[in-house]
mmCIF file of C-alpha atoms in Angstrom:
data_model
loop_
_atom_site.group_PDB
_atom_site.id
_atom_site.type_symbol
_atom_site.label_atom_id
_atom_site.label_comp_id
_atom_site.label_asym_id
_atom_site.label_seq_id
_atom_site.Cartn_x
_atom_site.Cartn_y
_atom_site.Cartn_z
ATOM 1 C CA MET A 1 0.008 0.013 -0.015
ATOM 2 C CA LYS A 2 1.375 3.596 -1.071
ATOM 3 C CA LEU A 3 0.487 6.043 1.661
ATOM 4 C CA VAL A 4 0.757 9.987 1.927
ATOM 5 C CA VAL A 5 0.409 12.150 4.781
ATOM 6 C CA ILE A 6 -1.203 15.444 4.440
ATOM 7 C CA ILE A 7 -0.415 18.132 6.766
ATOM 8 C CA ALA A 8 -2.062 21.433 6.529
ATOM 9 C CA THR A 9 -0.058 24.130 8.662
ATOM 10 C CA LEU A 10 -0.463 27.913 9.559
ATOM 11 C CA GLY A 11 2.267 29.787 11.516
ATOM 12 C CA ARG A 12 3.898 27.054 12.787
ATOM 13 C CA GLY A 13 6.862 26.725 10.641
ATOM 14 C CA SER A 14 9.299 25.276 13.697
ATOM 15 C CA GLN A 15 6.792 23.101 14.545
ATOM 16 C CA LEU A 16 6.222 21.625 11.015
ATOM 17 C CA CYS A 17 10.163 21.118 10.698
ATOM 18 C CA ARG A 18 10.078 19.177 13.770
ATOM 19 C CA LEU A 19 7.320 16.822 12.900
ATOM 20 C CA LEU A 20 8.801 16.212 9.618
ATOM 21 C CA SER A 21 12.094 15.143 11.440
ATOM 22 C CA HIS A 22 10.139 12.939 13.512
ATOM 23 C CA LEU A 23 8.544 11.202 10.928
ATOM 24 C CA GLN A 24 11.907 9.795 9.563
ATOM 25 C CA ARG A 25 11.855 7.609 12.543
ATOM 26 C CA GLN A 26 8.522 5.863 11.128
ATOM 27 C CA THR A 27 9.059 1.748 10.772
ATOM 28 C CA GLN A 28 7.289 2.297 7.385
ATOM 29 C CA PRO A 29 7.967 6.201 6.353
ATOM 30 C CA PRO A 30 5.474 7.648 4.241
ATOM 31 C CA ASP A 31 5.764 7.413 0.562
ATOM 32 C CA GLU A 32 5.151 11.252 0.352
ATOM 33 C CA VAL A 33 4.234 13.943 2.564
ATOM 34 C CA VAL A 34 2.180 16.965 1.376
ATOM 35 C CA VAL A 35 2.575 20.283 2.943
ATOM 36 C CA SER A 36 -0.484 22.625 2.374
ATOM 37 C CA ALA A 37 0.154 26.335 3.598
ATOM 38 C CA PRO A 38 -0.648 29.652 2.623
ATOM 39 C CA ASP A 39 2.439 30.496 1.191
ATOM 40 C CA ALA A 40 6.183 29.883 1.856
ATOM 41 C CA THR A 41 6.652 31.755 4.863
ATOM 42 C CA HIS A 42 4.912 29.466 7.032
ATOM 43 C CA VAL A 43 6.911 26.237 6.052
ATOM 44 C CA GLU A 44 10.472 25.308 7.334
ATOM 45 C CA LEU A 45 11.855 22.139 6.392
ATOM 46 C CA PRO A 46 14.752 19.870 7.769
ATOM 47 C CA GLU A 47 18.077 20.111 6.143
ATOM 48 C CA THR A 48 17.704 16.582 5.183
ATOM 49 C CA ILE A 49 14.858 14.420 4.862
ATOM 50 C CA SER A 50 14.458 10.856 3.868
ATOM 51 C CA PHE A 51 11.164 10.960 1.964
ATOM 52 C CA PRO A 52 9.554 13.086 -0.684
ATOM 53 C CA VAL A 53 7.889 16.234 0.227
ATOM 54 C CA SER A 54 5.606 18.361 -1.499
ATOM 55 C CA LEU A 55 4.846 21.879 -0.846
ATOM 56 C CA VAL A 56 0.860 23.288 -1.946
ATOM 57 C CA PHE A 57 0.172 26.962 -1.545
ATOM 58 C CA GLY A 58 -3.079 28.691 -1.691
ATOM 59 C CA LYS A 59 -5.631 30.140 0.371
ATOM 60 C CA LYS A 60 -6.036 29.754 4.151
ATOM 61 C CA GLY A 61 -7.970 27.763 5.997
ATOM 62 C CA SER A 62 -8.058 24.136 7.253
ATOM 63 C CA CYS A 63 -10.541 22.861 4.609
ATOM 64 C CA VAL A 64 -9.289 24.486 1.840
ATOM 65 C CA GLN A 65 -5.701 23.674 2.620
ATOM 66 C CA ARG A 66 -6.528 19.999 3.143
ATOM 67 C CA ASN A 67 -8.584 20.057 -0.358
ATOM 68 C CA SER A 68 -5.565 21.561 -1.987
ATOM 69 C CA ALA A 69 -3.334 18.755 -0.872
ATOM 70 C CA LEU A 70 -6.108 16.219 -1.608
ATOM 71 C CA ASP A 71 -6.162 17.600 -5.250
ATOM 72 C CA HIS A 72 -2.332 17.068 -5.358
ATOM 73 C CA ALA A 73 -2.366 13.816 -4.106
ATOM 74 C CA SER A 74 -5.416 12.261 -5.964
ATOM 75 C CA GLY A 75 -5.324 8.962 -7.757
ATOM 76 C CA ARG A 76 -1.697 8.017 -6.615
ATOM 77 C CA PHE A 77 -2.136 6.591 -3.350
ATOM 78 C CA ASP A 78 -3.907 3.845 -1.277
ATOM 79 C CA VAL A 79 -4.178 5.745 1.955
ATOM 80 C CA VAL A 80 -4.299 9.298 2.912
ATOM 81 C CA THR A 81 -3.311 10.199 6.426
ATOM 82 C CA PHE A 82 -4.207 13.518 7.909
ATOM 83 C CA PHE A 83 -1.798 14.702 10.631
ATOM 84 C CA ASP A 84 -2.391 18.253 12.346
ATOM 85 C CA ASP A 85 0.992 19.987 12.495
ATOM 86 C CA ASP A 86 0.991 19.488 16.249
ATOM 87 C CA PHE A 87 0.226 15.913 16.556
ATOM 88 C CA VAL A 88 3.174 13.601 17.417
ATOM 89 C CA PRO A 89 2.814 10.212 16.104
ATOM 90 C CA ALA A 90 4.474 6.987 17.676
ATOM 91 C CA ASP A 91 7.285 5.433 15.726
ATOM 92 C CA ASP A 92 5.085 2.392 14.512
ATOM 93 C CA TYR A 93 1.863 4.604 13.720
ATOM 94 C CA LEU A 94 2.116 4.467 9.735
ATOM 95 C CA GLU A 95 3.004 0.570 10.065
ATOM 96 C CA ARG A 96 0.062 -0.080 12.136
ATOM 97 C CA VAL A 97 -2.206 2.136 9.856
ATOM 98 C CA LYS A 98 -1.233 0.242 6.632
ATOM 99 C CA ARG A 99 -1.814 -3.148 8.509
ATOM 100 C CA ALA A 100 -5.066 -2.204 9.505
ATOM 101 C CA PHE A 101 -6.428 -1.395 6.051
ATOM 102 C CA GLU A 102 -4.743 -4.563 4.810
ATOM 103 C CA GLU A 103 -6.670 -6.705 7.214
ATOM 104 C CA HIS A 104 -9.960 -5.114 7.231
ATOM 105 C CA VAL A 105 -11.126 -4.508 3.745
ATOM 106 C CA ASP A 106 -14.581 -2.917 5.354
ATOM 107 C CA TRP A 107 -12.767 -0.177 7.105
ATOM 108 C CA ALA A 108 -12.921 3.442 5.440
ATOM 109 C CA VAL A 109 -11.458 5.387 8.137
ATOM 110 C CA VAL A 110 -9.144 4.892 11.057
ATOM 111 C CA MET A 111 -7.959 7.124 14.062
ATOM 112 C CA GLY A 112 -5.291 6.535 16.288
ATOM 113 C CA ARG A 113 -5.566 6.655 20.193
ATOM 114 C CA VAL A 114 -4.469 10.097 21.335
ATOM 115 C CA VAL A 115 -2.500 8.998 24.845
ATOM 116 C CA LYS A 116 -2.540 12.781 25.939
ATOM 117 C CA ASP A 117 -4.372 15.524 24.064
ATOM 118 C CA GLY A 118 -2.754 19.143 24.901
ATOM 119 C CA ALA A 119 -5.933 20.519 23.117
ATOM 120 C CA VAL A 120 -7.786 20.011 26.646
ATOM 121 C CA ASN A 121 -5.328 22.168 28.771
ATOM 122 C CA ALA A 122 -2.636 24.617 28.542
ATOM 123 C CA GLY A 123 -0.987 22.553 25.454
ATOM 124 C CA LEU A 124 2.183 19.964 25.479
ATOM 125 C CA ASP A 125 5.565 20.838 24.420
ATOM 126 C CA TRP A 126 7.735 18.175 22.494
ATOM 127 C CA HIS A 127 9.417 17.030 25.761
ATOM 128 C CA ASP A 128 6.060 16.219 27.140
ATOM 129 C CA ALA A 129 5.183 14.440 23.936
ATOM 130 C CA MET A 130 8.567 12.395 23.834
ATOM 131 C CA LEU A 131 7.931 11.438 27.645
ATOM 132 C CA ALA A 132 4.268 10.359 27.045
ATOM 133 C CA LEU A 133 5.126 8.347 24.250
ATOM 134 C CA ARG A 134 7.998 6.615 25.971
ATOM 135 C CA GLN A 135 5.743 5.881 28.979
ATOM 136 C CA SER A 136 3.092 4.449 26.946
ATOM 137 C CA GLU A 137 5.529 1.899 25.284
ATOM 138 C CA GLN A 138 6.907 0.627 28.810
ATOM 139 C CA GLU A 139 3.509 0.172 29.842
ATOM 140 C CA PRO A 140 1.979 -3.574 29.214
ATOM 141 C CA PRO A 141 0.661 -3.856 25.573
ATOM 142 C CA PRO A 142 -3.222 -2.849 25.745
ATOM 143 C CA GLN A 143 -5.761 -5.609 24.647
ATOM 144 C CA PRO A 144 -6.597 -4.557 21.186
ATOM 145 C CA GLU A 145 -9.725 -2.456 21.021
ATOM 146 C CA VAL A 146 -11.325 -1.181 17.903
ATOM 147 C CA VAL A 147 -14.440 1.405 18.259
ATOM 148 C CA HIS A 148 -16.663 2.348 15.697
ATOM 149 C CA HIS A 149 -17.726 6.343 15.478
ATOM 150 C CA LEU A 150 -19.543 8.461 13.824
ATOM 151 C CA GLY A 151 -16.769 10.450 12.396
ATOM 152 C CA ALA A 152 -13.103 10.757 13.230
ATOM 153 C CA TYR A 153 -10.682 13.269 15.007
ATOM 154 C CA GLY A 154 -9.148 15.140 12.852
ATOM 155 C CA CYS A 155 -5.643 15.675 14.435
ATOM 156 C CA ASN A 156 -4.921 12.014 13.159
ATOM 157 C CA MET A 157 -6.903 10.358 10.579
ATOM 158 C CA SER A 158 -6.294 8.070 7.940
ATOM 159 C CA ILE A 159 -8.547 7.136 4.804
ATOM 160 C CA ARG A 160 -8.927 4.566 2.207
ATOM 161 C CA ALA A 161 -8.240 6.562 -0.938
ATOM 162 C CA ALA A 162 -10.616 4.613 -3.118
ATOM 163 C CA LYS A 163 -13.437 5.520 -0.865
ATOM 164 C CA ILE A 164 -12.874 9.490 -1.167
ATOM 165 C CA GLY A 165 -13.476 10.108 -4.810
ATOM 166 C CA LYS A 166 -14.432 13.471 -5.469
ATOM 167 C CA LEU A 167 -15.657 14.008 -1.756
ATOM 168 C CA ARG A 168 -13.976 17.032 -0.110
ATOM 169 C CA PHE A 169 -13.964 19.116 2.773
ATOM 170 C CA ASP A 170 -16.550 21.708 3.207
ATOM 171 C CA GLU A 171 -15.044 24.900 2.304
ATOM 172 C CA ARG A 172 -18.008 27.085 3.976
ATOM 173 C CA LEU A 173 -16.424 25.935 7.273
ATOM 174 C CA VAL A 174 -13.767 28.446 7.098
ATOM 175 C CA LEU A 175 -10.823 29.148 8.824
ATOM 176 C CA TYR A 176 -10.002 26.810 11.832
ATOM 177 C CA GLY A 177 -12.988 24.771 10.471
ATOM 178 C CA TRP A 178 -14.591 23.111 13.538
ATOM 179 C CA GLN A 179 -16.178 19.724 13.216
ATOM 180 C CA GLU A 180 -15.043 19.584 9.572
ATOM 181 C CA ASP A 181 -13.508 16.398 10.264
ATOM 182 C CA ILE A 182 -16.755 15.038 11.427
ATOM 183 C CA ASP A 183 -18.691 16.410 8.454
ATOM 184 C CA PHE A 184 -15.952 14.682 5.868
ATOM 185 C CA THR A 185 -15.555 11.414 7.661
ATOM 186 C CA SER A 186 -19.183 10.940 8.417
ATOM 187 C CA GLN A 187 -20.049 10.740 4.851
ATOM 188 C CA LEU A 188 -17.635 7.915 4.413
ATOM 189 C CA ARG A 189 -19.749 5.602 6.611
ATOM 190 C CA SER A 190 -22.016 4.863 3.632
ATOM 191 C CA CYS A 191 -18.823 3.079 2.121
ATOM 192 C CA GLY A 192 -16.984 1.491 4.944
ATOM 193 C CA ARG A 193 -16.533 1.749 9.013
ATOM 194 C CA VAL A 194 -14.872 4.661 10.631
ATOM 195 C CA VAL A 195 -13.124 3.222 13.647
ATOM 196 C CA ALA A 196 -10.471 4.254 16.410
ATOM 197 C CA VAL A 197 -7.934 1.586 17.271
ATOM 198 C CA ASN A 198 -6.332 1.614 20.648
ATOM 199 C CA THR A 199 -2.957 0.086 19.514
ATOM 200 C CA ILE A 200 -2.198 3.298 16.755
ATOM 201 C CA ARG A 201 -0.817 5.656 19.225
ATOM 202 C CA GLY A 202 0.219 9.432 19.052
ATOM 203 C CA ILE A 203 0.458 12.833 21.049
ATOM 204 C CA HIS A 204 -1.457 15.971 20.318
ATOM 205 C CA LEU A 205 0.275 19.053 21.521
ATOM 206 C CA GLY A 206 -2.552 21.072 21.240
ATOM 207 C CA ILE A 207 -0.290 24.211 20.446
ATOM 208 C CA LYS A 208 -2.319 27.399 20.704
ATOM 209 C CA THR A 209 -0.633 29.516 18.174
ATOM 210 C CA GLY A 210 -2.212 29.560 14.547
ATOM 211 C CA ARG A 211 -5.806 29.355 15.758
ATOM 212 C CA VAL A 212 -8.693 31.792 15.412
ATOM 213 C CA SER A 213 -9.830 34.654 17.973
ATOM 214 C CA GLY A 214 -11.956 33.458 20.846
ATOM 215 C CA GLU A 215 -15.057 35.131 19.616
ATOM 216 C CA ARG A 216 -14.847 33.690 15.927
ATOM 217 C CA PHE A 217 -14.221 30.228 17.643
ATOM 218 C CA GLY A 218 -17.344 30.630 19.706
ATOM 219 C CA TYR A 219 -19.429 31.540 17.063
ATOM 220 C CA SER A 220 -18.336 28.483 14.843
ATOM 221 C CA GLN A 221 -19.090 26.319 18.115
ATOM 222 C CA ILE A 222 -22.751 27.245 17.622
ATOM 223 C CA VAL A 223 -23.220 27.679 13.819
ATOM 224 C CA ASN A 224 -20.980 25.228 12.513
ATOM 225 C CA PRO A 225 -22.698 22.434 14.238
ATOM 226 C CA VAL A 226 -26.235 24.042 13.084
ATOM 227 C CA TYR A 227 -25.129 24.026 9.442
ATOM 228 C CA LEU A 228 -24.199 20.487 9.430
ATOM 229 C CA ILE A 229 -27.411 19.270 11.086
ATOM 230 C CA LYS A 230 -28.855 20.977 8.281
ATOM 231 C CA LYS A 231 -26.658 19.538 5.912
ATOM 232 C CA GLY A 232 -27.422 16.039 6.997
ATOM 233 C CA THR A 233 -23.763 15.256 8.079
ATOM 234 C CA MET A 234 -24.265 15.453 12.129
ATOM 235 C CA PRO A 235 -27.522 14.054 13.900
ATOM 236 C CA ALA A 236 -28.961 16.485 16.355
ATOM 237 C CA THR A 237 -28.113 13.917 19.065
ATOM 238 C CA PHE A 238 -24.659 14.339 18.586
ATOM 239 C CA ALA A 239 -24.850 18.226 17.810
ATOM 240 C CA LEU A 240 -26.972 19.349 20.789
ATOM 241 C CA PRO A 241 -24.848 18.124 23.675
ATOM 242 C CA LEU A 242 -21.672 19.365 22.027
ATOM 243 C CA MET A 243 -23.187 22.628 21.779
ATOM 244 C CA ALA A 244 -24.428 22.614 25.328
ATOM 245 C CA ARG A 245 -21.319 21.420 26.576
ATOM 246 C CA ASN A 246 -19.237 24.064 24.903
ATOM 247 C CA VAL A 247 -21.676 27.154 25.916
ATOM 248 C CA ALA A 248 -21.897 25.854 29.730
ATOM 249 C CA ALA A 249 -17.990 25.536 30.129
ATOM 250 C CA ASN A 250 -17.555 29.207 28.364
ATOM 251 C CA LEU A 251 -20.591 30.418 30.721
ATOM 252 C CA VAL A 252 -18.742 28.984 33.884
ATOM 253 C CA ARG A 253 -15.108 29.532 33.421
ATOM 254 C CA SER A 254 -16.030 32.917 31.782
ATOM 255 C CA VAL A 255 -15.977 34.073 35.579
ATOM 256 C CA ARG A 256 -12.190 33.110 36.177
ATOM 257 C CA PRO A 257 -11.164 32.131 32.819
ATOM 258 C CA GLU A 258 -7.892 30.130 31.822
ATOM 259 C CA SER A 259 -4.951 31.995 30.643
ATOM 260 C CA TYR A 260 -4.763 30.287 27.547
ATOM 261 C CA ILE A 261 -8.363 30.596 26.593
ATOM 262 C CA ASP A 262 -10.328 33.587 25.759
ATOM 263 C CA ARG A 263 -13.587 32.359 27.156
ATOM 264 C CA ARG A 264 -15.505 35.649 27.503
ATOM 265 C CA GLY A 265 -14.625 35.920 23.655
ATOM 266 C CA ARG A 266 -15.969 32.471 23.070
ATOM 267 C CA LEU A 267 -19.380 33.351 25.126
ATOM 268 C CA ARG A 268 -19.979 36.629 23.162
ATOM 269 C CA GLY A 269 -19.236 34.446 19.857
ATOM 270 C CA ASN A 270 -21.717 31.674 21.531
ATOM 271 C CA ILE A 271 -24.373 34.475 22.022
ATOM 272 C CA LEU A 272 -24.344 36.305 18.698
ATOM 273 C CA ALA A 273 -24.305 32.691 16.969
ATOM 274 C CA MET A 274 -27.499 31.749 18.749
ATOM 275 C CA LEU A 275 -29.056 35.097 17.752
ATOM 276 C CA HIS A 276 -28.329 34.394 14.074
ATOM 277 C CA VAL A 277 -29.605 30.880 14.331
ATOM 278 C CA LEU A 278 -32.752 32.102 15.971
ATOM 279 C CA THR A 279 -33.292 34.451 13.128
ATOM 280 C CA GLY A 280 -32.631 31.888 10.326
ATOM 281 C CA ARG A 281 -29.277 33.046 9.641
ATOM 282 C CA ILE A 282 -26.792 29.914 9.426
ATOM 283 C CA GLU A 283 -23.666 31.289 7.615
ATOM 284 C CA PRO A 284 -20.360 29.424 8.909
ATOM 285 C CA GLU A 285 -18.140 31.825 6.857
ATOM 286 C CA TYR A 286 -19.801 34.942 8.640
ATOM 287 C CA VAL A 287 -16.662 34.689 10.903
ATOM 288 C CA LEU A 288 -14.626 36.046 8.217
ATOM 289 C CA ASP A 289 -16.778 39.203 8.818
ATOM 290 C CA MET A 290 -16.300 39.554 12.476
ATOM 291 C CA GLY A 291 -14.151 42.420 13.740
ATOM 292 C CA ARG A 292 -14.172 44.235 10.378
ATOM 293 C CA ILE A 293 -14.790 47.562 10.365
ATOM 294 C CA ARG A 294 -18.456 48.577 8.906
ATOM 295 C CA HIS A 295 -18.896 51.656 6.878
ATOM 296 C CA PRO A 296 -22.318 53.535 6.561
ATOM 297 C CA GLY A 297 -24.432 51.493 3.872
ATOM 298 C CA ASP A 298 -22.412 48.407 4.021
ATOM 299 C CA PRO A 299 -25.114 45.728 3.294
ATOM 300 C CA ARG A 300 -23.420 43.282 5.616
ATOM 301 C CA ALA A 301 -23.576 45.308 8.797
#
């Protein structure tokens, strides 16, 4: 099986360079890595690298960048693996992914187990990731476990390329995207299973640079799930509890917010989004207009 790794990146050149160097430790290295960025200023490459790396430049946003990379890789690979630029895979990650697809012809999407996730706290550094991976290797091997999911967690997900076809990420989910991974992979359930495999491991650093403002993110936390309910790729039974948890967390923690999360900005975004939804305005791309100065007569005001 030929495997390509796609990495969409923004403003994290040094982290990207470190990840590419780390990928050279894979027991089965990728056949190619496609890095998708707005332009060359976002990219740093190691001095030496043992596998082909292609650079694709274009518009900014997780969905459009992933789509540009998919178009570049189309028709040349059997497996497409998406890594966030702050995901650190175990050395046998890609070997286990290939084996999973070879042994299970009915699997369309495979994601690994995130041993530690810095997205739920202040974030992790590279030392934390290496330590966590070493500790997980020293633990008794877990009983192999496969869990079926509605969709995949986008920081690490691999897809059988033949199942993708003309499917692309929804570019109305602009900038950071938010739930674009669920939207994309849930559509693949019609042609195969979406699974998480606990023996495929990695660490998500959860780096906070390169993300959107709190207010924009809070807006997306509400509007994007509602949009996906209407689209039919996210059931209300999944979306409504997700929105409720986010609003509750932003409301409670806005009193004493964490230093690394703009809770009050997120809450303002939540409230604005709910007002828009109540009036029938469900536009994920509205976040592009947030914060812009309005002039008299501007129809978008």
